[in-house]
Short mmCIF file of C-alpha atoms in Angstrom, two decimals:
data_model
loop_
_atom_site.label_atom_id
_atom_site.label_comp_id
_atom_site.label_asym_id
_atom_site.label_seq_id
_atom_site.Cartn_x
_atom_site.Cartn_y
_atom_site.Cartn_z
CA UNK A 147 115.34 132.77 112.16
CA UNK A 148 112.16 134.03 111.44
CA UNK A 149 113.09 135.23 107.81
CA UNK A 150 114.54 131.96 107.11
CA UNK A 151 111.64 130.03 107.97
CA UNK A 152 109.75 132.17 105.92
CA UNK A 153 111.80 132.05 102.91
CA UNK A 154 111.83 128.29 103.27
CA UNK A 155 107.79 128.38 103.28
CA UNK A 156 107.85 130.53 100.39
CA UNK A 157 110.13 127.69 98.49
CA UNK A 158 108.03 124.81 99.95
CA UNK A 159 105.31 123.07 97.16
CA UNK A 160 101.72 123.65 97.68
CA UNK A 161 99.90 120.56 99.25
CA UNK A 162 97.26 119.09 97.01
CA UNK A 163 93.91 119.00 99.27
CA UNK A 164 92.36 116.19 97.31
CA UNK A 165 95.35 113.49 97.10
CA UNK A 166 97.65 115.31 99.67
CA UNK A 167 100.72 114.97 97.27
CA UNK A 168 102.74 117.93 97.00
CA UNK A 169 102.35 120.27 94.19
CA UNK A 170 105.66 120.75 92.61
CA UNK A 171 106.56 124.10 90.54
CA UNK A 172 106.91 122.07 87.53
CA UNK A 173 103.83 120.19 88.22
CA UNK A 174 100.42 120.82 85.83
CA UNK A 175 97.91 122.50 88.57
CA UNK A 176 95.04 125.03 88.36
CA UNK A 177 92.28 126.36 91.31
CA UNK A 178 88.95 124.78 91.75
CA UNK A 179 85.94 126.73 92.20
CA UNK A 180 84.75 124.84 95.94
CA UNK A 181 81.28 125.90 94.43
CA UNK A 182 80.68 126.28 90.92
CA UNK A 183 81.22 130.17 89.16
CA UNK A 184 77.82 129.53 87.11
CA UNK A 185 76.24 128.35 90.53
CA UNK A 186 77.18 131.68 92.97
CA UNK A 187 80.65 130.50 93.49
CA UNK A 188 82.79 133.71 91.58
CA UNK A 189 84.15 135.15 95.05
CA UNK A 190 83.74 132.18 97.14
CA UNK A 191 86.85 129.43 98.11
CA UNK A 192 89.00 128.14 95.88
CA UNK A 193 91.78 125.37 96.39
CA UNK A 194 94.90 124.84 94.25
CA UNK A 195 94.92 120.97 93.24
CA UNK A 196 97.02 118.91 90.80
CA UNK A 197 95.17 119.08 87.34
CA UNK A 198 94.49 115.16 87.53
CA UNK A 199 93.00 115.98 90.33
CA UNK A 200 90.92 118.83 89.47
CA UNK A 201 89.98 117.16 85.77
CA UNK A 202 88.90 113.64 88.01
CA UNK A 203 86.63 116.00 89.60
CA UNK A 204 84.44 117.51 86.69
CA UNK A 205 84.87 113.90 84.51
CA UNK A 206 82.78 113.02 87.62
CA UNK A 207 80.38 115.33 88.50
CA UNK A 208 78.32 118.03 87.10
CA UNK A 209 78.32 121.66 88.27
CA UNK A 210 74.80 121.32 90.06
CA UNK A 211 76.05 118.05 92.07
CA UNK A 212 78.91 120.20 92.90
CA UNK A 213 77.10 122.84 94.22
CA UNK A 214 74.77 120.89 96.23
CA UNK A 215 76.79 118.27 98.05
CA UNK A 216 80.41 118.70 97.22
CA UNK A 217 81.38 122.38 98.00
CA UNK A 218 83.98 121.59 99.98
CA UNK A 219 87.01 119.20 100.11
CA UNK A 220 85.94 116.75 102.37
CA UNK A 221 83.15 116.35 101.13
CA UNK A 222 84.89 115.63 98.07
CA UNK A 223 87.14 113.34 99.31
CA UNK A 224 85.05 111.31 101.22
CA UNK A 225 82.49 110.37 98.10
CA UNK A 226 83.06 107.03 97.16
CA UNK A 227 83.51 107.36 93.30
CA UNK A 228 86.42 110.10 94.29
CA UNK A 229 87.54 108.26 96.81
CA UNK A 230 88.76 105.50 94.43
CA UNK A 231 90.63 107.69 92.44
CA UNK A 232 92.10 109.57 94.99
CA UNK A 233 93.70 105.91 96.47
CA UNK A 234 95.21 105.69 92.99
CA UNK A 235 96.87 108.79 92.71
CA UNK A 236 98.07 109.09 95.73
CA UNK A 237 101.00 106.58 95.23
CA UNK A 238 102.19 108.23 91.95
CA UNK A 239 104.76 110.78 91.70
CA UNK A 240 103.91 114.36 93.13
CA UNK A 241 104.14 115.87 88.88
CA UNK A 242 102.09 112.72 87.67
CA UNK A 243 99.90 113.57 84.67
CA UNK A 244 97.41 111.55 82.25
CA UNK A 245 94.89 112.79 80.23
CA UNK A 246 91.45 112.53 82.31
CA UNK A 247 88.24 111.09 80.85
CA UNK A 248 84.15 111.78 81.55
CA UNK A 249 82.74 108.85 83.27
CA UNK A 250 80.42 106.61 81.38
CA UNK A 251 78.10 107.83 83.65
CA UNK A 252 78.61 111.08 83.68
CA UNK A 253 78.40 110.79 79.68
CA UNK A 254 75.26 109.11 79.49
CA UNK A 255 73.77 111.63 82.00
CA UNK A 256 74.81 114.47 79.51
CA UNK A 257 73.52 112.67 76.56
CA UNK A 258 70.56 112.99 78.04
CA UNK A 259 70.01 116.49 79.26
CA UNK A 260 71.56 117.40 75.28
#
């Protein structure tokens, strides 16, 4: 039984940590960095997420903020600008996809550093 329950595990989708949807096969998906590459992060944690879920991220925040308070996926979910998305997508179907936006703040906060 044990080779069946493996096989079966094998076929299962990944989970999506962010929105908790599975992550079909046919599903647009890539890893996130927990803490940025240009900020140390090369060889530390990564999570597969949906790609909405992974663009709503960095439309959001920058790769400092990311390093500093939202290195892992908690923390991530729990912020309250994230956390507003994440109610949205939640109830949409598990290979859901729309193009993803920077935040007007986010934006105007580059526009600024530029």
């Amino acid at each position: 039984m044990a080779a069946a329950e493996a096989a079966a595990a094998r076929r299962a989708p990944d989970i999506c940590p962010l929105c908790e949807r599975p992550i079909p096969a046919d599903a647009k998906s890539s890893r996130h960095h927990l803490t940025p590459r240009l900020k140390g992060g090369t060889h530390k944690g990564t999570v597969r997420l949906h790609q909405i879920c992974h663009s709503a991220i960095h439309a959001r925040f920058s790769e400092t903020e990311l390093a500093k308070r939202l290195a892992d996926v908690e923390s991530l979910r729990s912020d309250p600008e994230l956390s507003e998305f994440i109610a949205w997508v939640k109830i949409k179907p598990p290979n859901f996809h729309a193009p993803t936006r920077m935040t007007k703040a986010r934006r105007g906060a580059k526009r600024q550093r530029d």
